[in-house]
Amino acid sequence: MVARIARSLGALTIGVVTRPFGFEGRRRQSQAESGIENLRAEVDTLIVIPNDRLLSLSDRNISVIDAFRQADHVLLQGVSGITDLITTPGLINLDFADVRSVMHGAGTALMGIGSARGEDRAIEAAEKAISSPLLEAGIDGAHGVLLSVSGGSDLGLFEINEAARRVSDAAHPDANIIFGAVIDDTLGDEVRVTVIAAGFDGGELPARRIPAAAAAGRKAEEPSSPPPLRPAPKPVVEAPPAPAPSQQPRRIVFEDAEDELDIPDFLK
């Protein structure tokens, strides 16, 4: 209801939700899917984070409480990754129009988060973000990408450029990429990259065409196999002329004697 009213008033409406853990049961999963579908129709962009994928980011000894806390933290990062680009001063600031150009009417969106320290920390964080377990698909089919790079006061412009270029290379060639940099001294020497990819239009179709082409190639090879089978009947055709050499015994029979007419056993 809130999303419907907000959108009807012309406000940019973005939903950030999670899918329940598998251990929460099928009933809860079904209720969540129903809610997601209903919400999808009422917002400009919907970011869905599957909780089960958080398990790949966690230690096997993580408690249930910590697991839910981590899910909440990821939601916080998703929201702050968008709002901080507008509200927090940084090296590269964005305005609301920039965010709206990517998120307005974008439909389903994916979010990836990566962080790194040390040498090449920015590009390493970008690599982790675009290959994050939170991403249910690659970002190569996204026509809109929102990129947020956060770091301390020592965050360099060239670092931001490297991270942005890596994300740009992974996105759709015609993607509208909006990126900004936020200064957060609480991160210390850590660089954090948040990627929100939206505007998908069937990016998985090319992958499905590959096996189809391969199957067509196999079918094309099958007709080539019959030709070697066609020469096979040739020896069978040559078999009937075989009696031709058998005429020699007949001639010999007529030349020698009439008793030898019974010699060619193969004629019986």
Coordinates of C-alpha atoms in Angstrom, one line a residue:
M1 CA 0.0 0.0 0.0
V2 CA 2.8 2.4 0.9
A3 CA 4.7 1.7 -2.3
R4 CA 1.6 2.1 -4.4
I5 CA 0.8 5.5 -2.9
A6 CA 4.4 6.7 -3.2
R7 CA 4.7 5.7 -6.8
S8 CA 1.3 7.2 -7.6
L9 CA 2.6 10.5 -6.3
G10 CA 5.6 10.3 -8.7
A11 CA 8.2 9.3 -6.1
L12 CA 11.0 7.0 -7.1
T13 CA 10.1 3.8 -5.3
I14 CA 12.7 1.1 -4.6
G15 CA 12.2 -2.1 -2.7
V16 CA 15.0 -4.0 -1.0
V17 CA 13.8 -7.4 0.3
T18 CA 15.2 -10.8 1.1
R19 CA 14.0 -14.3 0.4
P20 CA 13.8 -16.5 3.6
F21 CA 16.4 -19.1 4.4
G22 CA 15.6 -22.6 3.2
F23 CA 15.3 -23.9 6.7
E24 CA 12.4 -21.5 7.4
G25 CA 10.1 -23.9 5.5
R26 CA 8.2 -24.1 2.2
R27 CA 5.2 -22.2 3.6
R28 CA 7.2 -19.2 4.5
Q29 CA 9.0 -19.4 1.1
S30 CA 5.7 -19.5 -0.7
Q31 CA 4.4 -16.5 1.3
A32 CA 7.6 -14.6 0.5
E33 CA 7.4 -15.3 -3.3
S34 CA 3.8 -14.1 -3.3
G35 CA 4.7 -10.9 -1.5
I36 CA 7.7 -10.3 -3.9
E37 CA 5.4 -10.6 -6.9
N38 CA 2.9 -8.2 -5.4
L39 CA 5.6 -5.7 -4.5
R40 CA 7.2 -6.0 -7.9
A41 CA 4.2 -4.5 -9.5
E42 CA 4.1 -1.5 -7.2
V43 CA 7.8 -0.3 -7.3
D44 CA 10.1 1.1 -9.9
T45 CA 12.9 -1.3 -8.9
L46 CA 13.0 -4.3 -6.7
I47 CA 16.2 -5.7 -5.3
V48 CA 15.8 -9.3 -4.0
I49 CA 18.5 -10.8 -1.9
P50 CA 18.3 -14.6 -1.3
N51 CA 19.2 -15.3 2.3
D52 CA 20.6 -18.8 1.3
R53 CA 23.3 -17.1 -0.7
L54 CA 24.5 -15.4 2.5
L55 CA 25.6 -18.8 3.7
S56 CA 28.4 -18.8 1.2
L57 CA 29.7 -15.6 2.8
S58 CA 29.4 -16.9 6.3
D59 CA 31.4 -19.3 8.5
R60 CA 30.0 -22.8 9.0
N61 CA 29.9 -22.1 12.8
I62 CA 27.7 -19.0 12.4
S63 CA 24.7 -18.9 14.8
V64 CA 21.1 -18.4 13.7
I65 CA 21.1 -15.0 15.3
D66 CA 24.2 -13.9 13.5
A67 CA 22.8 -15.2 10.2
F68 CA 19.7 -13.0 10.5
R69 CA 21.9 -10.1 11.6
Q70 CA 24.0 -10.5 8.6
A71 CA 21.0 -10.5 6.3
D72 CA 19.9 -7.3 7.9
H73 CA 23.3 -5.8 7.4
V74 CA 23.3 -6.7 3.7
L75 CA 19.9 -4.9 3.4
L76 CA 21.4 -1.9 5.1
Q77 CA 24.3 -1.9 2.7
G78 CA 22.0 -2.1 -0.2
V79 CA 20.0 0.9 0.9
S80 CA 23.0 3.0 2.1
G81 CA 24.8 2.2 -1.2
I82 CA 22.0 4.1 -3.0
T83 CA 21.3 6.9 -0.5
D84 CA 25.0 7.6 0.4
L85 CA 25.7 8.5 -3.2
I86 CA 23.2 11.4 -2.9
T87 CA 23.5 12.5 0.7
T88 CA 27.1 11.9 1.7
P89 CA 29.8 14.3 0.4
G90 CA 32.5 12.5 -1.5
L91 CA 35.1 12.7 -4.3
I92 CA 32.4 12.1 -6.9
N93 CA 28.8 13.2 -5.9
L94 CA 25.6 12.3 -7.6
D95 CA 22.2 13.9 -7.5
F96 CA 18.8 12.4 -7.4
A97 CA 18.3 12.7 -11.1
D98 CA 21.3 10.4 -11.7
V99 CA 19.9 7.7 -9.5
R100 CA 16.5 8.1 -11.0
S101 CA 17.8 7.6 -14.5
V102 CA 19.0 4.1 -13.6
M103 CA 16.3 3.0 -11.1
H104 CA 13.1 4.4 -12.6
G105 CA 11.0 1.6 -14.1
A106 CA 13.9 -0.7 -14.1
G107 CA 12.1 -3.7 -12.7
T108 CA 14.1 -6.4 -11.0
A109 CA 17.6 -5.5 -9.9
L110 CA 20.6 -7.4 -8.5
M111 CA 23.1 -6.2 -5.9
G112 CA 26.7 -7.2 -5.4
I113 CA 29.0 -6.2 -2.6
G114 CA 32.8 -6.5 -2.4
S115 CA 35.5 -5.2 -0.2
A116 CA 39.3 -5.4 -0.1
R117 CA 42.5 -4.0 1.5
G118 CA 46.0 -3.6 0.4
E119 CA 47.4 -3.2 -3.0
D120 CA 44.9 -3.1 -5.9
R121 CA 42.2 -3.0 -3.3
A122 CA 39.7 -1.0 -5.4
I123 CA 39.8 -3.3 -8.5
E124 CA 39.8 -6.4 -6.2
A125 CA 36.7 -5.1 -4.4
A126 CA 35.1 -4.5 -7.8
E127 CA 35.9 -8.0 -8.9
K128 CA 34.3 -9.4 -5.7
A129 CA 31.2 -7.2 -6.2
I130 CA 30.5 -8.3 -9.8
S131 CA 31.1 -11.9 -8.9
S132 CA 29.3 -11.8 -5.5
P133 CA 27.3 -14.8 -4.4
L134 CA 24.4 -12.3 -3.9
L135 CA 24.1 -12.0 -7.7
E136 CA 21.7 -14.5 -9.1
A137 CA 22.9 -13.8 -12.6
G138 CA 25.7 -11.9 -14.3
I139 CA 25.4 -8.1 -14.8
D140 CA 26.2 -8.4 -18.6
G141 CA 22.5 -8.1 -19.4
A142 CA 21.9 -5.0 -17.3
H143 CA 21.3 -1.7 -19.1
G144 CA 21.5 0.3 -15.9
V145 CA 24.3 0.0 -13.3
L146 CA 24.6 2.0 -10.1
L147 CA 28.2 1.9 -8.7
S148 CA 29.2 3.1 -5.3
V149 CA 32.8 3.1 -4.2
S150 CA 33.5 3.9 -0.5
G151 CA 36.8 4.3 1.3
G152 CA 38.8 6.4 3.7
S153 CA 40.4 9.8 3.0
D154 CA 43.2 8.1 1.2
L155 CA 40.9 6.8 -1.5
G156 CA 42.5 7.8 -4.8
L157 CA 40.9 9.0 -8.0
F158 CA 42.8 6.4 -10.0
E159 CA 41.5 3.6 -7.7
I160 CA 38.0 4.7 -8.4
N161 CA 38.7 4.8 -12.1
E162 CA 40.0 1.2 -12.1
A163 CA 37.0 0.0 -10.2
A164 CA 34.6 1.8 -12.4
R165 CA 36.3 0.5 -15.6
R166 CA 36.2 -3.1 -14.3
V167 CA 32.5 -2.9 -13.7
S168 CA 31.9 -1.2 -17.0
D169 CA 33.7 -4.0 -18.8
A170 CA 31.4 -6.5 -17.2
A171 CA 28.2 -4.7 -17.9
H172 CA 26.2 -4.4 -21.1
P173 CA 28.0 -2.4 -23.8
D174 CA 25.2 0.1 -24.0
A175 CA 24.6 0.2 -20.2
N176 CA 24.0 3.5 -18.4
I177 CA 26.6 3.4 -15.6
I178 CA 26.2 6.0 -12.8
F179 CA 29.0 5.9 -10.2
G180 CA 30.1 7.9 -7.3
A181 CA 32.7 7.8 -4.5
V182 CA 32.0 8.2 -0.8
I183 CA 34.5 9.1 1.9
D184 CA 34.0 7.1 5.1
D185 CA 37.0 7.2 7.4
T186 CA 35.5 4.5 9.6
L187 CA 36.5 2.0 6.9
G188 CA 40.2 2.7 7.5
D189 CA 42.2 1.2 4.7
E190 CA 39.3 -0.8 3.4
V191 CA 37.6 -0.1 0.0
R192 CA 34.0 -1.2 -0.4
V193 CA 32.3 -1.5 -3.8
T194 CA 28.5 -1.8 -4.1
V195 CA 27.0 -2.6 -7.6
I196 CA 23.3 -2.5 -8.3
A197 CA 22.5 -3.8 -11.7
A198 CA 19.0 -3.2 -13.2
G199 CA 17.2 -3.0 -16.5
F200 CA 17.5 -6.6 -17.6
D201 CA 15.9 -7.6 -20.9
G202 CA 16.7 -11.3 -21.3
G203 CA 20.5 -11.3 -20.9
E204 CA 20.4 -15.1 -20.5
L205 CA 19.0 -15.7 -24.0
P206 CA 22.4 -15.8 -25.7
A207 CA 23.6 -18.5 -23.4
R208 CA 20.6 -20.6 -24.4
R209 CA 21.3 -20.2 -28.1
I210 CA 24.7 -21.7 -27.8
P211 CA 23.5 -25.3 -27.0
A212 CA 20.8 -24.9 -29.6
A213 CA 23.5 -24.2 -32.2
A214 CA 25.5 -27.1 -31.0
A215 CA 22.5 -29.3 -31.3
A216 CA 21.9 -28.0 -34.8
G217 CA 25.5 -28.8 -35.6
R218 CA 25.1 -32.3 -34.4
K219 CA 22.0 -32.7 -36.6
A220 CA 23.9 -31.4 -39.5
E221 CA 26.5 -34.0 -39.0
E222 CA 24.0 -36.9 -38.9
P223 CA 23.1 -36.7 -42.6
S224 CA 26.8 -36.9 -43.5
S225 CA 26.9 -40.4 -42.0
P226 CA 24.5 -42.1 -44.5
P227 CA 26.8 -41.6 -47.5
P228 CA 29.3 -44.2 -46.2
L229 CA 26.3 -46.5 -45.8
R230 CA 25.3 -46.2 -49.4
P231 CA 28.5 -47.7 -50.8
A232 CA 27.9 -50.6 -48.5
P233 CA 25.4 -52.2 -50.9
K234 CA 27.9 -52.2 -53.7
P235 CA 29.6 -55.4 -52.6
V236 CA 26.1 -56.9 -52.5
V237 CA 25.5 -55.7 -56.0
E238 CA 28.8 -57.2 -57.1
A239 CA 27.8 -60.5 -55.6
P240 CA 25.4 -61.5 -58.4
P241 CA 28.0 -61.1 -61.2
A242 CA 30.0 -63.7 -59.2
P243 CA 28.4 -66.5 -61.2
A244 CA 30.3 -65.2 -64.2
P245 CA 33.5 -66.9 -63.2
S246 CA 31.4 -70.0 -62.5
Q247 CA 31.0 -70.3 -66.3
Q248 CA 34.5 -71.6 -66.5
P249 CA 33.7 -74.9 -64.8
R250 CA 30.8 -75.2 -67.1
R251 CA 33.0 -74.9 -70.1
I252 CA 35.4 -77.3 -68.6
V253 CA 32.6 -79.7 -68.0
F254 CA 31.5 -79.6 -71.6
E255 CA 35.1 -80.0 -72.8
D256 CA 35.9 -83.0 -70.6
A257 CA 33.0 -85.3 -70.1
E258 CA 29.3 -85.5 -69.3
D259 CA 30.0 -87.2 -65.9
E260 CA 31.7 -84.1 -64.6
L261 CA 28.5 -82.1 -64.8
D262 CA 27.9 -82.8 -61.1
I263 CA 31.2 -81.3 -60.0
P264 CA 30.0 -77.7 -59.3
D265 CA 28.5 -78.2 -55.9
F266 CA 27.7 -74.5 -55.4
L267 CA 25.1 -74.9 -58.1
K268 CA 23.1 -77.3 -56.0

